[in-house]
Short mmCIF file of C-alpha atoms and ligand atoms in Angstrom, two decimals:
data_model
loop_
_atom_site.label_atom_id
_atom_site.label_comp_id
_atom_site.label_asym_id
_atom_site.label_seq_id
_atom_site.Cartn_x
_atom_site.Cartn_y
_atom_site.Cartn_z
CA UNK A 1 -32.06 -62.88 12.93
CA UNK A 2 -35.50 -62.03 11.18
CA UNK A 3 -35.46 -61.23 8.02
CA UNK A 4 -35.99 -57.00 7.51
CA UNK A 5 -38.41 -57.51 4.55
CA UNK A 6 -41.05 -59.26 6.83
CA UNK A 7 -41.63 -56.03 8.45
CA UNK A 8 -43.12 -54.33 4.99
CA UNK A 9 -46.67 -55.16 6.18
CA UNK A 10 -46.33 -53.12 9.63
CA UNK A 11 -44.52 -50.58 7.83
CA UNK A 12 -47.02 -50.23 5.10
CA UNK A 13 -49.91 -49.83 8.45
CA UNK A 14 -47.66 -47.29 9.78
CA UNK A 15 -46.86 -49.32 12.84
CA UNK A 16 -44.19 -47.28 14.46
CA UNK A 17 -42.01 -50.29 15.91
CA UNK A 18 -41.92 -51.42 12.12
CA UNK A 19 -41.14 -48.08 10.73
CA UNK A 20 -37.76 -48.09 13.41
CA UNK A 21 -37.10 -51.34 12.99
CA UNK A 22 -37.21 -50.66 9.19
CA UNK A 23 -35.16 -47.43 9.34
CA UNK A 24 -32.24 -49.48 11.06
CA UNK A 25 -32.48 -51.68 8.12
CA UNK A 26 -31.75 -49.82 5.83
CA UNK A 27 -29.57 -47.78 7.73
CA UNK A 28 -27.19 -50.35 8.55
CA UNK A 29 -28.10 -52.89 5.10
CA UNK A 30 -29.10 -55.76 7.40
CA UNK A 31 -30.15 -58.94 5.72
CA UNK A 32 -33.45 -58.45 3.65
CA UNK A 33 -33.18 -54.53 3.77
CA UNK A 34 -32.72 -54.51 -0.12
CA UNK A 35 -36.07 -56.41 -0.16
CA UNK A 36 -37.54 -54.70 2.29
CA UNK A 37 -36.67 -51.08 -0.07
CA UNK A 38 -38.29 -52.93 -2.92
CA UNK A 39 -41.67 -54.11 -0.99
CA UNK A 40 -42.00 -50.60 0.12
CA UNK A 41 -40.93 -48.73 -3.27
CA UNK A 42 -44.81 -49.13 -5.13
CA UNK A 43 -46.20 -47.81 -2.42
CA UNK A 44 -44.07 -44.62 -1.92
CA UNK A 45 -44.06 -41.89 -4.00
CA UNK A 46 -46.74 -40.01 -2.47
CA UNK A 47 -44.51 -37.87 0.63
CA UNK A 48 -42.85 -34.50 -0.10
CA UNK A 49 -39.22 -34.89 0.65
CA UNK A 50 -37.56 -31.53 1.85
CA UNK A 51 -33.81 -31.47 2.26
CA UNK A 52 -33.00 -28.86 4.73
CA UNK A 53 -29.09 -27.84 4.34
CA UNK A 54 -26.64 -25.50 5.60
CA UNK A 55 -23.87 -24.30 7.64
CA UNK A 56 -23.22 -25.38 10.98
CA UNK A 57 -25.33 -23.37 13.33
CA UNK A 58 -27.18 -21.57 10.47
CA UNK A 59 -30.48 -22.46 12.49
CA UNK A 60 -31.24 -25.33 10.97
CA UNK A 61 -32.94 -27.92 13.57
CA UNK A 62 -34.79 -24.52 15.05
CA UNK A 63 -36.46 -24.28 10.72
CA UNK A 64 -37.00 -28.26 11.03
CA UNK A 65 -38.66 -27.29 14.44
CA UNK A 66 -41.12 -24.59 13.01
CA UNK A 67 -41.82 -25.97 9.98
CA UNK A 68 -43.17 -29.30 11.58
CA UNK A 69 -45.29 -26.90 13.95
CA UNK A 70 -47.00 -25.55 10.81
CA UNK A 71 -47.15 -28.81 8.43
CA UNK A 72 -48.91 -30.09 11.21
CA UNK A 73 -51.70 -26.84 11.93
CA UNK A 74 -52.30 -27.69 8.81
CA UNK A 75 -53.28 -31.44 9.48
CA UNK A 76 -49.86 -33.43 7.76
CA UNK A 77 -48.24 -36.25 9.27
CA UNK A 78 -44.35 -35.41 9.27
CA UNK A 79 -41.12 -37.11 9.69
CA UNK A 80 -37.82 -35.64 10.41
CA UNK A 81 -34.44 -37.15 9.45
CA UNK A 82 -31.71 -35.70 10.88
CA UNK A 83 -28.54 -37.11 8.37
CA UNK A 84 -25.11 -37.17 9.10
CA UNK A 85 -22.85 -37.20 6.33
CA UNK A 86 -19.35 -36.65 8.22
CA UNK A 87 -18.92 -39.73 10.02
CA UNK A 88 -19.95 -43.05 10.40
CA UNK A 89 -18.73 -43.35 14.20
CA UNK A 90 -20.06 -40.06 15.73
CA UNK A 91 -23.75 -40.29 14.49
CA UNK A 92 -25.63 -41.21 17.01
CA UNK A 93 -24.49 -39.51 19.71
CA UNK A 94 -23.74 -36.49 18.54
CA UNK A 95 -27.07 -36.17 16.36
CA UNK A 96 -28.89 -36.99 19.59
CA UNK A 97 -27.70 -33.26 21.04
CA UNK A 98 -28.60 -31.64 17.68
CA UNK A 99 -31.73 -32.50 17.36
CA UNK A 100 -33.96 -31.24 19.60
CA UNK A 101 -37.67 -31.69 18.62
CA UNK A 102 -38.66 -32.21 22.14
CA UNK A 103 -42.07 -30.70 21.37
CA UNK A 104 -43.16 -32.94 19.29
CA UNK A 105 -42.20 -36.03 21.39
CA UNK A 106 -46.07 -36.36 22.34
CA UNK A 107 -47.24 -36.10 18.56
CA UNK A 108 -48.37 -39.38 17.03
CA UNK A 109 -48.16 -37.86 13.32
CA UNK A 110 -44.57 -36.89 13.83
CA UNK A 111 -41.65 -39.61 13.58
CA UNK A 112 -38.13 -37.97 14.41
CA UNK A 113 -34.89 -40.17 13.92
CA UNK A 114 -31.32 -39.69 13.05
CA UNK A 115 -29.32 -41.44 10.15
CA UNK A 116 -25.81 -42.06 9.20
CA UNK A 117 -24.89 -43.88 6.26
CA UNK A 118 -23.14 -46.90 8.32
CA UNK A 119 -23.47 -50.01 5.84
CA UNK A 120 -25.87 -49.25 2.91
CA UNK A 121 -24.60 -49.68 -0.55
CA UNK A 122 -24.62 -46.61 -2.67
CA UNK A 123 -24.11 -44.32 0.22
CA UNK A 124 -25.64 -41.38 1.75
CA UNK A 125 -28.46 -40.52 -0.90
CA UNK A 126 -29.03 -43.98 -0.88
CA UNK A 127 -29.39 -44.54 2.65
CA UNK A 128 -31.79 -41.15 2.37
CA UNK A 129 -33.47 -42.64 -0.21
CA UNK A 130 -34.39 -45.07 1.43
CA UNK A 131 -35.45 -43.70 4.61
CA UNK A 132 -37.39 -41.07 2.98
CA UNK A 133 -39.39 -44.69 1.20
CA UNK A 134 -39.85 -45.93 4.22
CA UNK A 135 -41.96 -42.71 5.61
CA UNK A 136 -43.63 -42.43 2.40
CA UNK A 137 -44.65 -45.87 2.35
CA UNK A 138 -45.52 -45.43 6.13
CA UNK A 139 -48.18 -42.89 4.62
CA UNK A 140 -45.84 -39.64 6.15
CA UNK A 141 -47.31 -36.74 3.92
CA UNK A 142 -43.41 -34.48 4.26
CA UNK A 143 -40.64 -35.84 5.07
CA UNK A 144 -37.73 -33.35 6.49
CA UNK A 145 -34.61 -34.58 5.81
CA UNK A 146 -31.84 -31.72 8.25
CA UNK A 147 -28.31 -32.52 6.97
CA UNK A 148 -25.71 -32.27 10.05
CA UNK A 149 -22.24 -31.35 9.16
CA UNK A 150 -20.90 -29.44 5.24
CA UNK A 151 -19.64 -31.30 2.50
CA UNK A 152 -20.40 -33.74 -0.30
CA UNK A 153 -23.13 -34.86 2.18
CA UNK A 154 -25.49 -32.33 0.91
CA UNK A 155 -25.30 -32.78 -2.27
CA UNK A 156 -26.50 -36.25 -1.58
CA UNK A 157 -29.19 -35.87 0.51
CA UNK A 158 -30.36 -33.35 -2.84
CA UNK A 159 -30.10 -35.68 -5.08
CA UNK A 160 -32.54 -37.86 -2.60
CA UNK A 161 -35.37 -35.44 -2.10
CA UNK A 162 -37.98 -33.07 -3.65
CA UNK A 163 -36.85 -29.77 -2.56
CA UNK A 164 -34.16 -28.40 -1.00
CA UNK A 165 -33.88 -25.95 1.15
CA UNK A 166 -30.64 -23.86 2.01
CA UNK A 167 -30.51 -21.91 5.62
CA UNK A 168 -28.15 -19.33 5.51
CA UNK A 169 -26.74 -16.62 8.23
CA UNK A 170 -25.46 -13.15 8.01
CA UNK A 171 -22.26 -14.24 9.31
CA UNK A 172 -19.28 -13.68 7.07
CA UNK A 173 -18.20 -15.53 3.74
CA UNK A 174 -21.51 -17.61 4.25
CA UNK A 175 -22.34 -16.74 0.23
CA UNK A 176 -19.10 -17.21 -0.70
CA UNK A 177 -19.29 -20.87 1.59
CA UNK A 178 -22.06 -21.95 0.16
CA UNK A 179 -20.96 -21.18 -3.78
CA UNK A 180 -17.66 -23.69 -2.57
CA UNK A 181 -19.98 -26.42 -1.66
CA UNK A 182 -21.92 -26.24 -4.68
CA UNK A 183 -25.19 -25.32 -2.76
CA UNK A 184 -26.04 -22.35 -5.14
CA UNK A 185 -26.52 -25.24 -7.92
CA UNK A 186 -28.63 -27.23 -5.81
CA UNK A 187 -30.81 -24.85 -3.72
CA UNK A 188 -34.20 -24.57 -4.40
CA UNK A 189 -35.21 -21.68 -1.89
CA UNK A 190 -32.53 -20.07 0.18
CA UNK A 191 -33.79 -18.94 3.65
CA UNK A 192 -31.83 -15.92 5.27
CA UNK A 193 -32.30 -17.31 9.12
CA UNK A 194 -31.61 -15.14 11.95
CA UNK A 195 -33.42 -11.74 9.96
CA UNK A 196 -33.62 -10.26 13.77
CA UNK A 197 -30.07 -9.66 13.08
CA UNK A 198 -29.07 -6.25 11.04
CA UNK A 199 -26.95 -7.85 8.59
CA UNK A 200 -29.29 -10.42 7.03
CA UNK A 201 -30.56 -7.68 4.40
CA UNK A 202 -27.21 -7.22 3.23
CA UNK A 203 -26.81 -10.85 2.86
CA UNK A 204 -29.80 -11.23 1.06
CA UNK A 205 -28.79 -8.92 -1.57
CA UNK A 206 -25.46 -10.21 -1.87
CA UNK A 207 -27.44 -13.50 -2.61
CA UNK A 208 -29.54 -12.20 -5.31
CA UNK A 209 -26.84 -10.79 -7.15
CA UNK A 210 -24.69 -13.82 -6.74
CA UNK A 211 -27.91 -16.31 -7.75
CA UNK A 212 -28.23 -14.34 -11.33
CA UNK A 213 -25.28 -16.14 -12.50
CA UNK A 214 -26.99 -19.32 -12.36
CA UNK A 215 -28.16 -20.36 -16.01
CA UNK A 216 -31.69 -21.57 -14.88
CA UNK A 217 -34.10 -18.96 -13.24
CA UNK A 218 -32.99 -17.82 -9.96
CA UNK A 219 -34.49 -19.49 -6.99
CA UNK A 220 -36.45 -17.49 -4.16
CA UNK A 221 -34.64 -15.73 -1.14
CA UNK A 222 -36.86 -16.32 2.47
CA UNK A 223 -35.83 -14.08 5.15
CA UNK A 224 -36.55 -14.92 8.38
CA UNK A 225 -36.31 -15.94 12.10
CA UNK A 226 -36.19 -19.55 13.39
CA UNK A 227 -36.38 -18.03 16.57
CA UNK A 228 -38.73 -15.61 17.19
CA UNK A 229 -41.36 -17.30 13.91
CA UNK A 230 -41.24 -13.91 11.95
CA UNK A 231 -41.44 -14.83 8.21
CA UNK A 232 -41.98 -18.72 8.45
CA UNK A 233 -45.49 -18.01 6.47
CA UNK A 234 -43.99 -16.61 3.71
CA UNK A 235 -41.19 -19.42 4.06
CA UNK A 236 -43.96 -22.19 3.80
CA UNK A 237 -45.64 -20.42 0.77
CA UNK A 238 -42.46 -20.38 -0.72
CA UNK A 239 -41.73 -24.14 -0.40
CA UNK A 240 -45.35 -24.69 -1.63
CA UNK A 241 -45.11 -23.00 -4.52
CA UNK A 242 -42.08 -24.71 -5.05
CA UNK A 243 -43.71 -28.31 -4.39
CA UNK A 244 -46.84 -26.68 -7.03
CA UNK A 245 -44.35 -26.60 -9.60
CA UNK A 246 -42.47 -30.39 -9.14
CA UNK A 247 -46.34 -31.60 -9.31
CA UNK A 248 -46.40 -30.83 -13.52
CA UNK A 249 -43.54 -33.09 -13.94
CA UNK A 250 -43.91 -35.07 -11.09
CA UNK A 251 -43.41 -38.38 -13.25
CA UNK A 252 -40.39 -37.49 -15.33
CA UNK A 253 -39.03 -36.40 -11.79
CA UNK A 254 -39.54 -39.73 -10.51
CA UNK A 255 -38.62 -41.83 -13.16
CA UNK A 256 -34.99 -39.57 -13.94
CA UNK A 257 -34.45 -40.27 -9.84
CA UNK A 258 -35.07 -43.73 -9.59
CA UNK A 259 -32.85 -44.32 -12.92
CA UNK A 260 -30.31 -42.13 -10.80
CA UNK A 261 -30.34 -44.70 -8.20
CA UNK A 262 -30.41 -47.54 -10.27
CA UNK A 263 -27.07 -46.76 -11.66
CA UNK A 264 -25.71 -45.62 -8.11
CA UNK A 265 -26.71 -49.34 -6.94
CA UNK A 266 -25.48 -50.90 -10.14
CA UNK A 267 -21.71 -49.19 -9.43
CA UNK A 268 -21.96 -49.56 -5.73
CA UNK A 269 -22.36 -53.68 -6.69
CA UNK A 270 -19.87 -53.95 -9.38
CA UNK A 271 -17.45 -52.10 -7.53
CA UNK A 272 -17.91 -54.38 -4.61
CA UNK A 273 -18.18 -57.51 -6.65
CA UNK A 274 -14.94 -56.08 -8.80
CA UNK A 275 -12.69 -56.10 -5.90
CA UNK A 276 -13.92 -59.04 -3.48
CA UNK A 277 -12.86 -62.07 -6.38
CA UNK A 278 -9.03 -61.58 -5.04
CA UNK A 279 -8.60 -58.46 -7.18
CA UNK A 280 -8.14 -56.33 -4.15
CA UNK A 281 -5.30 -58.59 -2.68
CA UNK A 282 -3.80 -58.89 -5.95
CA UNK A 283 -3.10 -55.30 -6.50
CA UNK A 284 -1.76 -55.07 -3.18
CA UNK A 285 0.63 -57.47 -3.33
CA UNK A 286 1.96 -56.42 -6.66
CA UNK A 287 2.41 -52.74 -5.86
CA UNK A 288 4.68 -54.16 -2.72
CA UNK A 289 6.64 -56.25 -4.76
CA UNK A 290 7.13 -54.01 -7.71
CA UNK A 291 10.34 -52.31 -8.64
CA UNK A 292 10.92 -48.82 -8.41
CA UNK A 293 10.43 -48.77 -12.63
CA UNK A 294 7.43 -50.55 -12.76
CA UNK A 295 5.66 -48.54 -10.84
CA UNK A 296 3.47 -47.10 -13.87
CA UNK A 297 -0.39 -46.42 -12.37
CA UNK A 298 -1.83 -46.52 -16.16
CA UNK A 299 -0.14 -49.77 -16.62
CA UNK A 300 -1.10 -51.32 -13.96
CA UNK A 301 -4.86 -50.42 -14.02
CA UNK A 302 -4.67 -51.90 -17.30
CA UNK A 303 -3.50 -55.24 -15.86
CA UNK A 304 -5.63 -55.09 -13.41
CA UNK A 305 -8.69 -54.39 -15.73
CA UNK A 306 -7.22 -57.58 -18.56
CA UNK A 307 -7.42 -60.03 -15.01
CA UNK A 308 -3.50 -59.95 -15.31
CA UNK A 309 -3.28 -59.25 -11.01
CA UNK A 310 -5.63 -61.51 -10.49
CA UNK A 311 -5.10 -63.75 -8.10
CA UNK A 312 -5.08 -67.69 -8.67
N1 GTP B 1 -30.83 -14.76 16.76
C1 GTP B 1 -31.32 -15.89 16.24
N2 GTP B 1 -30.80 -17.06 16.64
C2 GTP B 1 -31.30 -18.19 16.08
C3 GTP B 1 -32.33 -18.15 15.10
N3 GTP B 1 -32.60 -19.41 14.71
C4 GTP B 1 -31.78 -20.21 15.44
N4 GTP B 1 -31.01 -19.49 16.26
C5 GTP B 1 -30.01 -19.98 17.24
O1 GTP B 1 -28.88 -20.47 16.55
C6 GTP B 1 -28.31 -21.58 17.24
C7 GTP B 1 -28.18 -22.76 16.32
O2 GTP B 1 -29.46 -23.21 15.96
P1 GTP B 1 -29.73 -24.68 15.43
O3 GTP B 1 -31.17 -24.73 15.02
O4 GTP B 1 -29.26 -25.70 16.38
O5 GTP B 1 -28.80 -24.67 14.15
P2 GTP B 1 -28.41 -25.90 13.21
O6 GTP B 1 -28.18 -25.32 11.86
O7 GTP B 1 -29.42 -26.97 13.32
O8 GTP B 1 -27.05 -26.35 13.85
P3 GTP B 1 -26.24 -27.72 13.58
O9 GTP B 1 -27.26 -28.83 13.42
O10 GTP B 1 -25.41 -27.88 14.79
O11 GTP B 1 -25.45 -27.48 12.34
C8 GTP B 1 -29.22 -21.85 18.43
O12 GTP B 1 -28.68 -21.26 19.55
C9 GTP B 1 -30.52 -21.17 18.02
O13 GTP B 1 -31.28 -20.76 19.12
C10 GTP B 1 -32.85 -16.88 14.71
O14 GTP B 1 -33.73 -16.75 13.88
N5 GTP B 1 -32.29 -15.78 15.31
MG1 MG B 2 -29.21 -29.10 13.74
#
């Protein structure tokens, strides 16, 4: 099999076999993806990476839809990146049906792919991560990154990009749902989606008073209409003034990200590394041997830690 890193050249001409190929990569850590990530790396930095996030059905892929319609009026190359975060076996198929960006399938300056996490080290944000370099280095100016499915997932894929962007509905408890997941912490403009229906105003407020207890200045509240296009102006302002304001501390933002990530590798590799050397087999085979009073967790992470259970 070739090795992933010689495709860095294509990628870096925006070839897009290379950028596919790539994206598989480092989707699945093939041989020479790790290299390949590091080729690419000094020559990303310049895309705007826009995590889109939100309950199922909250309109999501419709936003995605739009907002590629006006990146590009306005003359930007975009790629979408549709991530799963629930499961490594339904990703492909599933993300096929729920992303629809059939309009676009004609545009050269728009690359549209799914991801799920499925073998690289450091997980989702990782995997993001390095999806999002890939684009960037494939001279994308935004990259779109729709998260499929709730959970831990999101908070990933923020950690990975610029800005994110929550997509709420008026449908009940979606506030309340979104405080649980830890969104509110995360969010850098909420967008109220489906403002054709009557309740959306009420959920707006209820947003606004719930966002004042956050200790840093409240972020902006959208409302609008994946649908029918009604406030996805203002929406795009929004998200520009947002991208204005990274741009003063664009460096520190950088540099406190990729330290971020180096750590994430560096305890995605010891972990690994930790447990492979017998360790793993070890503890097993202690815990089904042990007696009823010797089964003491503390203890045994201990011996585990001093290389007691480790196997010959
Ligand atoms: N009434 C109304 N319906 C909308 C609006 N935006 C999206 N929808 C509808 O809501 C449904 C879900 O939209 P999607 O864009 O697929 O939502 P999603 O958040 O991407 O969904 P998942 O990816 O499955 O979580 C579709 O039937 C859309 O047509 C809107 O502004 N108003
Ligand atoms: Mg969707």
């Amino acid at each position: 099999m070739p090795d992933a890193s010689d495709l860095a050249p294509d990628v870096l001409s925006a070839q897009r076999r290379a950028v596919a190929r790539a994206l598989t990569a480092v989707e699945n850590g093939l041989p020479g993806a790790d290299d390949l990530v590091d080729a690419l790396y000094p020559h990303a930095g310049r895309a705007w990476r826009i995590g889109i996030t939100g309950p199922p059905g909250a309109g999501k892929s419709t936003l995605t839809d739009r907002l590629v319609t006006a990146f590009r009026e306005r003359g930007e190359t975009v790629a979408v990146v549709a991530v799963d975060p629930s499961s490594p076996f339904t990703g492909g198929a599933l993300l096929g049906d729920r992303v629809r960006m059939d309009r676009h399938a004609e545009d050269d300056g728009v690359f549209v792919r799914s991801l799920a996490a499925r073998g690289a080290l450091g997980g989702l944000s990782e995997a993001t991560e390095a999806a999002c370099d890939v684009f960037d280095a494939a001279g994308y100016d935004v990259v779109l990154v729709e998260t499929v499915g709730v959970g831990q997932g999101e908070i990933d894929v923020a950690e990975a990009t610029d800005t994110t962007l929550v997509v709420l509905v008026p449908e009940s408890g979606d506030a309340v749902q979104a405080m649980k997941a830890g969104l509110m912490e995360v969010a850098d403009v909420f967008c109220v989606n489906k403002a054709d229906k009557p309740e959306a105003a009420n959920l707006v407020r209820a947003l606004r008073s719930v966002l004042h207890l956050r200790e840093d200045e409240a972020p902006p509240v959208v409302k609008a209409s994946a649908l029918g296009g009604d406030g996805l102006g203002a929406l795009v302002d929004t998200l520009d003034a947002h991208r204005q304001r990274l741009a003063e501390s664009w460096a520190e933002i950088r540099a406190e990200r990729l330290r971020r990530r180096v750590r994430r590798l560096v305890e995605g590799r010891w972990r690994r590394d930790f447990w492979a050397g017998g360790r793993a087999d070890a503890l097993a085979e202690a815990v089904r041997e042990l007696d009823a009073d010797e089964r003491a967790p503390h203890t045994l992470a201990d011996r585990v830690l001093a290389g007691d259970l480790r196997r010959a």
